[in-house]
PDB file of C-alpha atoms in Angstrom:
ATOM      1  CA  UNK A 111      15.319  -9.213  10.226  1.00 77.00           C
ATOM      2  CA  UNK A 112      15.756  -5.487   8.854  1.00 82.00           C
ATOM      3  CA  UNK A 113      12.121  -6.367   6.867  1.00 92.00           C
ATOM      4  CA  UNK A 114      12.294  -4.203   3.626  1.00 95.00           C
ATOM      5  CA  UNK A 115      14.815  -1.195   3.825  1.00 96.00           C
ATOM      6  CA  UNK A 116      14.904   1.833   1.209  1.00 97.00           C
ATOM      7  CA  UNK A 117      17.902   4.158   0.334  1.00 96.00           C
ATOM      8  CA  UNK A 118      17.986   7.126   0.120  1.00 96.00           C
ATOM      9  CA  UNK A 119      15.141   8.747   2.204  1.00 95.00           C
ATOM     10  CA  UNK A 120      15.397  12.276   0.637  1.00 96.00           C
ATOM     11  CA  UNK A 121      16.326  13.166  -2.583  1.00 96.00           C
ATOM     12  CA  UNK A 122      16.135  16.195  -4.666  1.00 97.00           C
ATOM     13  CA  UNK A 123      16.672  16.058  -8.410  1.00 96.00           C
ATOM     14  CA  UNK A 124      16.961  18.681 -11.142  1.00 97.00           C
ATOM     15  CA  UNK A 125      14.389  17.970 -14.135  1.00 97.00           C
ATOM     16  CA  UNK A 126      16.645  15.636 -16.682  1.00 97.00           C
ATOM     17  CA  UNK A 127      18.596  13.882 -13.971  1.00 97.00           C
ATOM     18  CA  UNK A 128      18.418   9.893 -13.438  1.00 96.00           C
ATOM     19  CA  UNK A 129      18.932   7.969 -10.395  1.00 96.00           C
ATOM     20  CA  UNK A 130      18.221   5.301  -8.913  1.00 97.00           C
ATOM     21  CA  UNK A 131      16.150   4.113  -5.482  1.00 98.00           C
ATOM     22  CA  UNK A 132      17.383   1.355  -3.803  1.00 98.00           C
ATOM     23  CA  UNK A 133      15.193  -1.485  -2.301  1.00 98.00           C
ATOM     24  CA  UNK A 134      16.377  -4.663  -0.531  1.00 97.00           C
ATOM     25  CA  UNK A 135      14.120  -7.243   1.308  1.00 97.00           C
ATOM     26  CA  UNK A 136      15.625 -10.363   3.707  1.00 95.00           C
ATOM     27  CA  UNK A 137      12.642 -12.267   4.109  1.00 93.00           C
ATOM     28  CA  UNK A 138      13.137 -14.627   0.944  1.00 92.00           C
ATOM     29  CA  UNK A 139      10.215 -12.833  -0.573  1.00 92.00           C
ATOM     30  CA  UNK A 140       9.660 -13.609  -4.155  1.00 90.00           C
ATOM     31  CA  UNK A 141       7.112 -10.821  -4.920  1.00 91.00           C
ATOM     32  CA  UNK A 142       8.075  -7.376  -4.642  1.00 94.00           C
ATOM     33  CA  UNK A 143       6.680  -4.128  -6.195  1.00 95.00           C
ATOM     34  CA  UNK A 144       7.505   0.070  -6.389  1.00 97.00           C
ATOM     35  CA  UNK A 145       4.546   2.056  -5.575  1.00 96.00           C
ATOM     36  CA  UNK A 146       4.125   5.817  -5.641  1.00 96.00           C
ATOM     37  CA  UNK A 147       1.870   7.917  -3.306  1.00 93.00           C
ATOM     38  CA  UNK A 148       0.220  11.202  -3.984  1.00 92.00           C
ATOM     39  CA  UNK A 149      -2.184  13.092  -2.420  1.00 85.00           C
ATOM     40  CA  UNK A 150      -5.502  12.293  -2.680  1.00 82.00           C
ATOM     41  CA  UNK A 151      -4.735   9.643  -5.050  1.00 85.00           C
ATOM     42  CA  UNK A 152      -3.622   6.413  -2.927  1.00 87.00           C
ATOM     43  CA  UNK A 153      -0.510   4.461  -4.093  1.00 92.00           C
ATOM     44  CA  UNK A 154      -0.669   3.321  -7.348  1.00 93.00           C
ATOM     45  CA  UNK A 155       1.508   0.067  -9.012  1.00 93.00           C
ATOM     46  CA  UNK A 156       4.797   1.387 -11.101  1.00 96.00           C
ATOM     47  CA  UNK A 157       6.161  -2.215 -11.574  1.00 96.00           C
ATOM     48  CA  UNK A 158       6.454  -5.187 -10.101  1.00 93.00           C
ATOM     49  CA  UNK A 159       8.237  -8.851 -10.004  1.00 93.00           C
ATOM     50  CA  UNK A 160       7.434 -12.114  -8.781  1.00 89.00           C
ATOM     51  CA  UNK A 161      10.650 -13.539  -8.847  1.00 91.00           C
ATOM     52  CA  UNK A 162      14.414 -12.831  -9.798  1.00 93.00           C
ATOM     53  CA  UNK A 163      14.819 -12.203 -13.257  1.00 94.00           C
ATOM     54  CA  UNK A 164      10.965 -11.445 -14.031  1.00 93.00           C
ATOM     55  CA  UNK A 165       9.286  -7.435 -13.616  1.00 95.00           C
ATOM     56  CA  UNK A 166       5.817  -6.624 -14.941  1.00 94.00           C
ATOM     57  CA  UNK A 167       4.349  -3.033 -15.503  1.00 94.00           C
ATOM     58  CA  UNK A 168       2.074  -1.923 -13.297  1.00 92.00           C
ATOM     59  CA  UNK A 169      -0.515   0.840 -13.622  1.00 90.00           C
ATOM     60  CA  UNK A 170       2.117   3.681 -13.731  1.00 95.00           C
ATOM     61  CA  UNK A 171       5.282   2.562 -15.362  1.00 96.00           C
ATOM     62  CA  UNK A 172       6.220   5.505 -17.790  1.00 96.00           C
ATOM     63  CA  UNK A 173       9.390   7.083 -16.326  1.00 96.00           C
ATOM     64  CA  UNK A 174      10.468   4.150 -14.746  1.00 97.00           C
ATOM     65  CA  UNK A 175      12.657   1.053 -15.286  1.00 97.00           C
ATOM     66  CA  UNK A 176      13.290  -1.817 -12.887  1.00 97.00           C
ATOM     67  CA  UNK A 177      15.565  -5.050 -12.715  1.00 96.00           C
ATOM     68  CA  UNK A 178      15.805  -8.178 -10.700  1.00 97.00           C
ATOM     69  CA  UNK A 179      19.024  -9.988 -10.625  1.00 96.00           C
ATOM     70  CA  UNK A 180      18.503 -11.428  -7.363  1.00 96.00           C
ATOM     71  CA  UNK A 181      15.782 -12.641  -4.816  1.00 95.00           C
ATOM     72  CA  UNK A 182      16.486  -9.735  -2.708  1.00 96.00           C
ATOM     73  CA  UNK A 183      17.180  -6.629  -4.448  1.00 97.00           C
ATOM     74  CA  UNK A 184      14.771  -5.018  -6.561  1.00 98.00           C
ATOM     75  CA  UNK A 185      15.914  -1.165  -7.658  1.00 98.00           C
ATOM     76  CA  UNK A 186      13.524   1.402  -9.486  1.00 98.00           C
ATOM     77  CA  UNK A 187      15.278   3.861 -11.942  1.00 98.00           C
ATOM     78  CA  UNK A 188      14.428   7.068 -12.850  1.00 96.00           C
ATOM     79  CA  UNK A 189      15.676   8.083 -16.649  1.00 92.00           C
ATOM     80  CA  UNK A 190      15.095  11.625 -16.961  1.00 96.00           C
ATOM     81  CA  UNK A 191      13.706  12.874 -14.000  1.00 96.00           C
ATOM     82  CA  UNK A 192      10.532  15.356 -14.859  1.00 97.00           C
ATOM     83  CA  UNK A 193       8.522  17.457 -11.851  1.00 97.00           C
ATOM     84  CA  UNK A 194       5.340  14.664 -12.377  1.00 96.00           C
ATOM     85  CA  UNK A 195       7.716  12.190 -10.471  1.00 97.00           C
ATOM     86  CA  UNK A 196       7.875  14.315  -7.604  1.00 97.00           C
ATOM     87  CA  UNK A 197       6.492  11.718  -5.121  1.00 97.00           C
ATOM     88  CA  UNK A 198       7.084   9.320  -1.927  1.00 95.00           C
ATOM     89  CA  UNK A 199       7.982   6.031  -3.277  1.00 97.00           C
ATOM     90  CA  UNK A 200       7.042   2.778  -1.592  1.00 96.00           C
ATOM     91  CA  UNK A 201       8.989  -0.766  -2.058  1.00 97.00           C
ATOM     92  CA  UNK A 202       7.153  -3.872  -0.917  1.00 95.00           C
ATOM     93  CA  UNK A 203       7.559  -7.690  -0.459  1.00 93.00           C
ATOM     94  CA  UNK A 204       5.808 -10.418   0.348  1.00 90.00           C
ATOM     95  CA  UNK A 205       5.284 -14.497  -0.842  1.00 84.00           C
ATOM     96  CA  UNK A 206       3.613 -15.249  -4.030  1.00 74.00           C
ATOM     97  CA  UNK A 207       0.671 -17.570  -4.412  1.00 65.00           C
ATOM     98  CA  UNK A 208      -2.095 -18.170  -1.897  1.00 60.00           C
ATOM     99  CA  UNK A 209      -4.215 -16.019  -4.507  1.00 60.00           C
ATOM    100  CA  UNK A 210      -3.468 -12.505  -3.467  1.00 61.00           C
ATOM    101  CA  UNK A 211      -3.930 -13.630   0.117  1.00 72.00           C
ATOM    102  CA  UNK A 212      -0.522 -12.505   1.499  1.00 80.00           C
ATOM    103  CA  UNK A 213      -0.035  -9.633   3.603  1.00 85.00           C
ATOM    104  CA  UNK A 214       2.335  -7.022   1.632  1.00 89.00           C
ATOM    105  CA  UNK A 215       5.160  -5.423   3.673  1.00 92.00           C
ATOM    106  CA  UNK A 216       6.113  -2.413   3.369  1.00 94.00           C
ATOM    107  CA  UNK A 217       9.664  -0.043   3.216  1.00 95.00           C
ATOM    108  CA  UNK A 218       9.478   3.508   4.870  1.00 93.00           C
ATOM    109  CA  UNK A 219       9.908   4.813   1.725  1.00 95.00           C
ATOM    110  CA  UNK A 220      11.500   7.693  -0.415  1.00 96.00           C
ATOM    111  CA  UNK A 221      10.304  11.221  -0.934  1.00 95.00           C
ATOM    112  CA  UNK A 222      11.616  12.508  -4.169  1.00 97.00           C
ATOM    113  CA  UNK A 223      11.692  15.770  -4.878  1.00 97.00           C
ATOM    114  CA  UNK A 224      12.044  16.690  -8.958  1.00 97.00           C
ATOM    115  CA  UNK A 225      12.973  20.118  -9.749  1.00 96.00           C
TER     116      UNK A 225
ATOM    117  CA  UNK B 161     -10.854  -2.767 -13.783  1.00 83.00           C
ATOM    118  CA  UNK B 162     -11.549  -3.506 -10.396  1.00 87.00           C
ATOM    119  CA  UNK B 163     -11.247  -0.357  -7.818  1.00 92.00           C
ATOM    120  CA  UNK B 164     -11.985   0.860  -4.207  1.00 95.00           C
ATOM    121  CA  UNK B 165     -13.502   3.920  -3.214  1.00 95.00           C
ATOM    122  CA  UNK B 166     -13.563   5.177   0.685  1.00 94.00           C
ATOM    123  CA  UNK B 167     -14.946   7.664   2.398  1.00 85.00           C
ATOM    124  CA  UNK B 168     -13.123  11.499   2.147  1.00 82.00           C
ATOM    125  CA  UNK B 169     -10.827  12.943   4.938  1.00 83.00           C
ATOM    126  CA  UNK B 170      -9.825  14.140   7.345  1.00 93.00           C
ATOM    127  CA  UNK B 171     -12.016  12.507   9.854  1.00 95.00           C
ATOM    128  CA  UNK B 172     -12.124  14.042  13.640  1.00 96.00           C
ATOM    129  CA  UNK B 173     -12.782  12.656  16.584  1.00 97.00           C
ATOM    130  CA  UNK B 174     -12.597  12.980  20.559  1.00 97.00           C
ATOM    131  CA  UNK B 175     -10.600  10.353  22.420  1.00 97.00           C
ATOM    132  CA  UNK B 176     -12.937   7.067  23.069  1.00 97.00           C
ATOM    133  CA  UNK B 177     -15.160   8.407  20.256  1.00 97.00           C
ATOM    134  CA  UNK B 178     -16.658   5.200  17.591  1.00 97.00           C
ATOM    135  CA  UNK B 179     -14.759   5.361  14.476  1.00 97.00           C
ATOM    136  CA  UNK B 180     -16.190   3.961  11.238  1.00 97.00           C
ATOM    137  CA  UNK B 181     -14.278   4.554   7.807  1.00 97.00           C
ATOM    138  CA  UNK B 182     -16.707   3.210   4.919  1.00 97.00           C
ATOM    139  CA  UNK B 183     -14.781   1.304   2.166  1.00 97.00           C
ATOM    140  CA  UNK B 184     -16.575  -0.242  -1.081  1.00 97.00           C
ATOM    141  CA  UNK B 185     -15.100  -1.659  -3.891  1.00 96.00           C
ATOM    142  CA  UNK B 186     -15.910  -2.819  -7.950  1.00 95.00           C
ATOM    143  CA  UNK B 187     -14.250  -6.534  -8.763  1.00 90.00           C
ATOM    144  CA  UNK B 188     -15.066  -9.199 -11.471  1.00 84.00           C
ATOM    145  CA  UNK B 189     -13.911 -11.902  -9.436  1.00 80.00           C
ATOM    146  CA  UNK B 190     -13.216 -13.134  -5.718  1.00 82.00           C
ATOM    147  CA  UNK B 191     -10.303 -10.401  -4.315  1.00 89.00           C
ATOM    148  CA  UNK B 192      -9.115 -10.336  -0.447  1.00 91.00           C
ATOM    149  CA  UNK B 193      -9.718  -7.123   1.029  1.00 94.00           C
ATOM    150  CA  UNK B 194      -7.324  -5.099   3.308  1.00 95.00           C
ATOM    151  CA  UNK B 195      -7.230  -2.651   6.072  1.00 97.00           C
ATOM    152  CA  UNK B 196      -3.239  -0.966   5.760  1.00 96.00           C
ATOM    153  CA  UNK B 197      -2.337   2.276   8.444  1.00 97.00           C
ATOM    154  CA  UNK B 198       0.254   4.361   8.133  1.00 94.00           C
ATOM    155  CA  UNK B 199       1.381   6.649  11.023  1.00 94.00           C
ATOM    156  CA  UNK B 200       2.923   9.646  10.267  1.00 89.00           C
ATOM    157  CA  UNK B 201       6.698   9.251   8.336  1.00 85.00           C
ATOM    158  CA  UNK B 202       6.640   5.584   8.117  1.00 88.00           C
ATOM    159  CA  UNK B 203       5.724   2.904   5.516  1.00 89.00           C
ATOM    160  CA  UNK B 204       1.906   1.203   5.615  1.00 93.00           C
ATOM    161  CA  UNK B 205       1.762  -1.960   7.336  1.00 94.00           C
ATOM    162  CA  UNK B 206      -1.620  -4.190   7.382  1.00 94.00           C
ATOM    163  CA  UNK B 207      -3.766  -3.814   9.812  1.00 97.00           C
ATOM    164  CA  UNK B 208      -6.692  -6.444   8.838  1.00 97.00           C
ATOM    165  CA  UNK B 209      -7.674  -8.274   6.397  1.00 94.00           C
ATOM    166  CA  UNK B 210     -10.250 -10.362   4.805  1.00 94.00           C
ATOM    167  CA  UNK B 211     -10.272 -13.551   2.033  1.00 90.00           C
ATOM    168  CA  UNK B 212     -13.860 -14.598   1.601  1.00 89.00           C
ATOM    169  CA  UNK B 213     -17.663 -13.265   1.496  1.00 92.00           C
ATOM    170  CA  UNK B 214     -18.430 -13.083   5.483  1.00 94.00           C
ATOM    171  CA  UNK B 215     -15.441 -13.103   6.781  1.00 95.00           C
ATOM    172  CA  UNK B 216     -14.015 -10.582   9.888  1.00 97.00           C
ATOM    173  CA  UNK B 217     -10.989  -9.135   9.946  1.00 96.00           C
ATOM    174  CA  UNK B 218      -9.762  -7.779  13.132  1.00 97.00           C
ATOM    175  CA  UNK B 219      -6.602  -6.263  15.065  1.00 97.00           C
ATOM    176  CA  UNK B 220      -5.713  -3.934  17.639  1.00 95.00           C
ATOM    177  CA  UNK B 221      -9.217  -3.735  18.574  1.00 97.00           C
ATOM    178  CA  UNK B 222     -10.235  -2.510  15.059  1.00 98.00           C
ATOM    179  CA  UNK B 223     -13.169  -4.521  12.922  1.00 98.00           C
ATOM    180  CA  UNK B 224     -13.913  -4.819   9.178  1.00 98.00           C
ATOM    181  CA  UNK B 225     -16.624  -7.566   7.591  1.00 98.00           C
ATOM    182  CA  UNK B 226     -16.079  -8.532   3.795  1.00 96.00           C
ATOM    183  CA  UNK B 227     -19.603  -7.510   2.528  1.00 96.00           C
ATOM    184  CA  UNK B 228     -20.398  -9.372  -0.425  1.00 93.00           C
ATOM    185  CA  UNK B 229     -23.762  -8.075  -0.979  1.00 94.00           C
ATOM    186  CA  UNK B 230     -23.248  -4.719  -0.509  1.00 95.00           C
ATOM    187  CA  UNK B 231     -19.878  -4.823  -2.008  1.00 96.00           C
ATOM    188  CA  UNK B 232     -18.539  -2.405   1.278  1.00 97.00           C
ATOM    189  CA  UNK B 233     -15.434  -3.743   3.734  1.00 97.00           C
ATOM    190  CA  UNK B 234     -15.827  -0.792   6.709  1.00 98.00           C
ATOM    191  CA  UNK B 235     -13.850  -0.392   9.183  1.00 98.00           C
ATOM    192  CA  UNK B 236     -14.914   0.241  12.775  1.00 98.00           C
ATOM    193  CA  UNK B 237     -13.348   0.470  16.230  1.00 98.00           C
ATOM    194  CA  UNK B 238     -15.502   1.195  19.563  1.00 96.00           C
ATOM    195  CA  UNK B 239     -13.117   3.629  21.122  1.00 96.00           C
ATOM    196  CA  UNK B 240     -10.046   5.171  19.261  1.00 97.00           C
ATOM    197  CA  UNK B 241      -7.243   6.344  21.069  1.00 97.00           C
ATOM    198  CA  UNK B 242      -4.725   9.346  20.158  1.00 96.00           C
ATOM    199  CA  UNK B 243      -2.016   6.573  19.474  1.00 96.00           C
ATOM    200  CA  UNK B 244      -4.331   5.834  16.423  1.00 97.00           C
ATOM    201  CA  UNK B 245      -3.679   8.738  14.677  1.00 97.00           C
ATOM    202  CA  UNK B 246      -2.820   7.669  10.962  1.00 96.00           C
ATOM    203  CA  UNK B 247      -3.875   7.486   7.779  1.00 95.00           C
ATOM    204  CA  UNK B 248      -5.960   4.076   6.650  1.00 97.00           C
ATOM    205  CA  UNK B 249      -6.038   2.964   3.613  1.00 95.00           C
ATOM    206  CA  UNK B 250      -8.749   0.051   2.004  1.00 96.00           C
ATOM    207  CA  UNK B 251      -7.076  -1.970  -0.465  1.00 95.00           C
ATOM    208  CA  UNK B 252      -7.912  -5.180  -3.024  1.00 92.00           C
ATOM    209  CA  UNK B 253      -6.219  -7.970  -4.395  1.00 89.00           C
ATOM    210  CA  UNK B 254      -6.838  -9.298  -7.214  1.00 77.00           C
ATOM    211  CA  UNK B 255      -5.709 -12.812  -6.893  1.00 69.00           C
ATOM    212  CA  UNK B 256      -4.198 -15.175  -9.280  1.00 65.00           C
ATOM    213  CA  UNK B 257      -0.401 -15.452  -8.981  1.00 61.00           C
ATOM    214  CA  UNK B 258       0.823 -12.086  -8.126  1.00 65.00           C
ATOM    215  CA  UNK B 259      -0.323  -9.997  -5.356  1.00 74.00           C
ATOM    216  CA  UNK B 260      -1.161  -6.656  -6.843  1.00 83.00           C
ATOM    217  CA  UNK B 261      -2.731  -4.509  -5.075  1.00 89.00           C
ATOM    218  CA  UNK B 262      -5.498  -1.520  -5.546  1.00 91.00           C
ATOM    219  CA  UNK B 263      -5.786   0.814  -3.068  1.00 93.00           C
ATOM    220  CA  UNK B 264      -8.556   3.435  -2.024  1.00 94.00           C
ATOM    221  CA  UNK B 265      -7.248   6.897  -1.614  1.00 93.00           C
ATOM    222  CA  UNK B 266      -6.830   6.876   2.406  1.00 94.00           C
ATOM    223  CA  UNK B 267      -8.621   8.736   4.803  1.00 95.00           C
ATOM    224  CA  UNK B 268      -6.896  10.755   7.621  1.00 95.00           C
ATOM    225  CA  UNK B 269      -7.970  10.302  10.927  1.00 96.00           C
ATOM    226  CA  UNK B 270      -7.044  12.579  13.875  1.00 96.00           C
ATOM    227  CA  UNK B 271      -7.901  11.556  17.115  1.00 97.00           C
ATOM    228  CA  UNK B 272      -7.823  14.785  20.310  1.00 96.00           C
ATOM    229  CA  UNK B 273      -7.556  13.679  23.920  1.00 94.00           C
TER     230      UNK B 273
END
């Protein structure tokens, strides 16, 4: 199992640009999420899905769309990149249910670099 | 909304030293509390966790009690090592059907042989 994988590692945008970060889980997870880390402020939610065809906002979603056409691919798009979304971006996965029980796991994430 | 709070970093300490990183949190209901590390360049991955009032979490030699009354989920290890040089990170869940979670701001440890 590859576990969760993110593409690309390193990116560097000018302010205005979009992209998108790629994340792709092959442990038949139906939960996965897009955090963002920043110093002294933790990760904090973006948005996140519990299954294919359903995304929720989180606690920081301006900025930021996000689709789920299938179980195991669950991409976060930037659509005008702005120097506030300079971050390193964390996908994770895990199984719904068992009441927030489930260990999360965790890509090695994206550091984004907005110009 | 609910929240976690842990103790400021960096945190340094001589090889075999105790460790203790305090963690408390605010909830209105019942969540599951996590340990996650995160070594330098790489994603987190958990390192403990706890589902109920009382109950110990442990791994790696590493220790955290979900403290009801107090409303604290430390961590604690008798003797860290260099190899456990990281940053931790206490985290909630709030339950229900998704698994959201809140996370504290991490604390950097740094361990010298």
């Amino acid at each position: 199992n590859a576990g969760v994988t993110q593409t690309p590692k390193f990116q560097v945008l000018k302010t205005g640009q979009s992209m998108t970060l790629q994340c792709a889980q092959d442990m038949n997870h139906e939960y996965m999420s897009w955090y963002r880390q920043d110093p002294g402020m933790g990760l904090r939610l973006i948005h996140y899905s519990v299954g294919a065809g359903i995304t929720d906002q989180g606690e920081v979603p301006n900025g930021y769309n996000v689709s789920r056409s299938t179980t195991e691919d669950f991409p976060l798009r930037l659509l005008s990149a702005a120097p506030s979304q300079t971050s390193v971006y964390f996908c994770a996965s895990s199984y719904s249910g068992a009441w927030g029980h489930n260990e999360q796991f965790f890509g090695p994430g994206t550091r984004l670099t907005v110009l | 909304g609910d929240s976690v709070t842990q103790m400021e970093g960096p945190v340094t300490l001589s090889e075999e030293a105790f460790l203790t990183i305090n963690c408390t949190y605010t909830a209105t209901g019942y969540p599951s509390l996590f340990w996650y590390v995160q070594y330098p360049g790489e994603g987190l991955q958990l390192l403990l966790k706890a589902t109920k009032a009382d109950d110990k979490g442990s791994n790696k030699g590493f220790e955290a009690t979900y403290r009801k009354e107090t409303t604290s989920f430390h961590l604690e290890k008798g003797s860290v090592q260099v190899s456990d040089s990281a940053v931790y990170f206490c985290a909630l869940s709030e339950g229900g059907a998704t698994n959201k979670l809140i996370f504290g701001t991490g604390t950097l440890l740094a361990v010298q042989p």
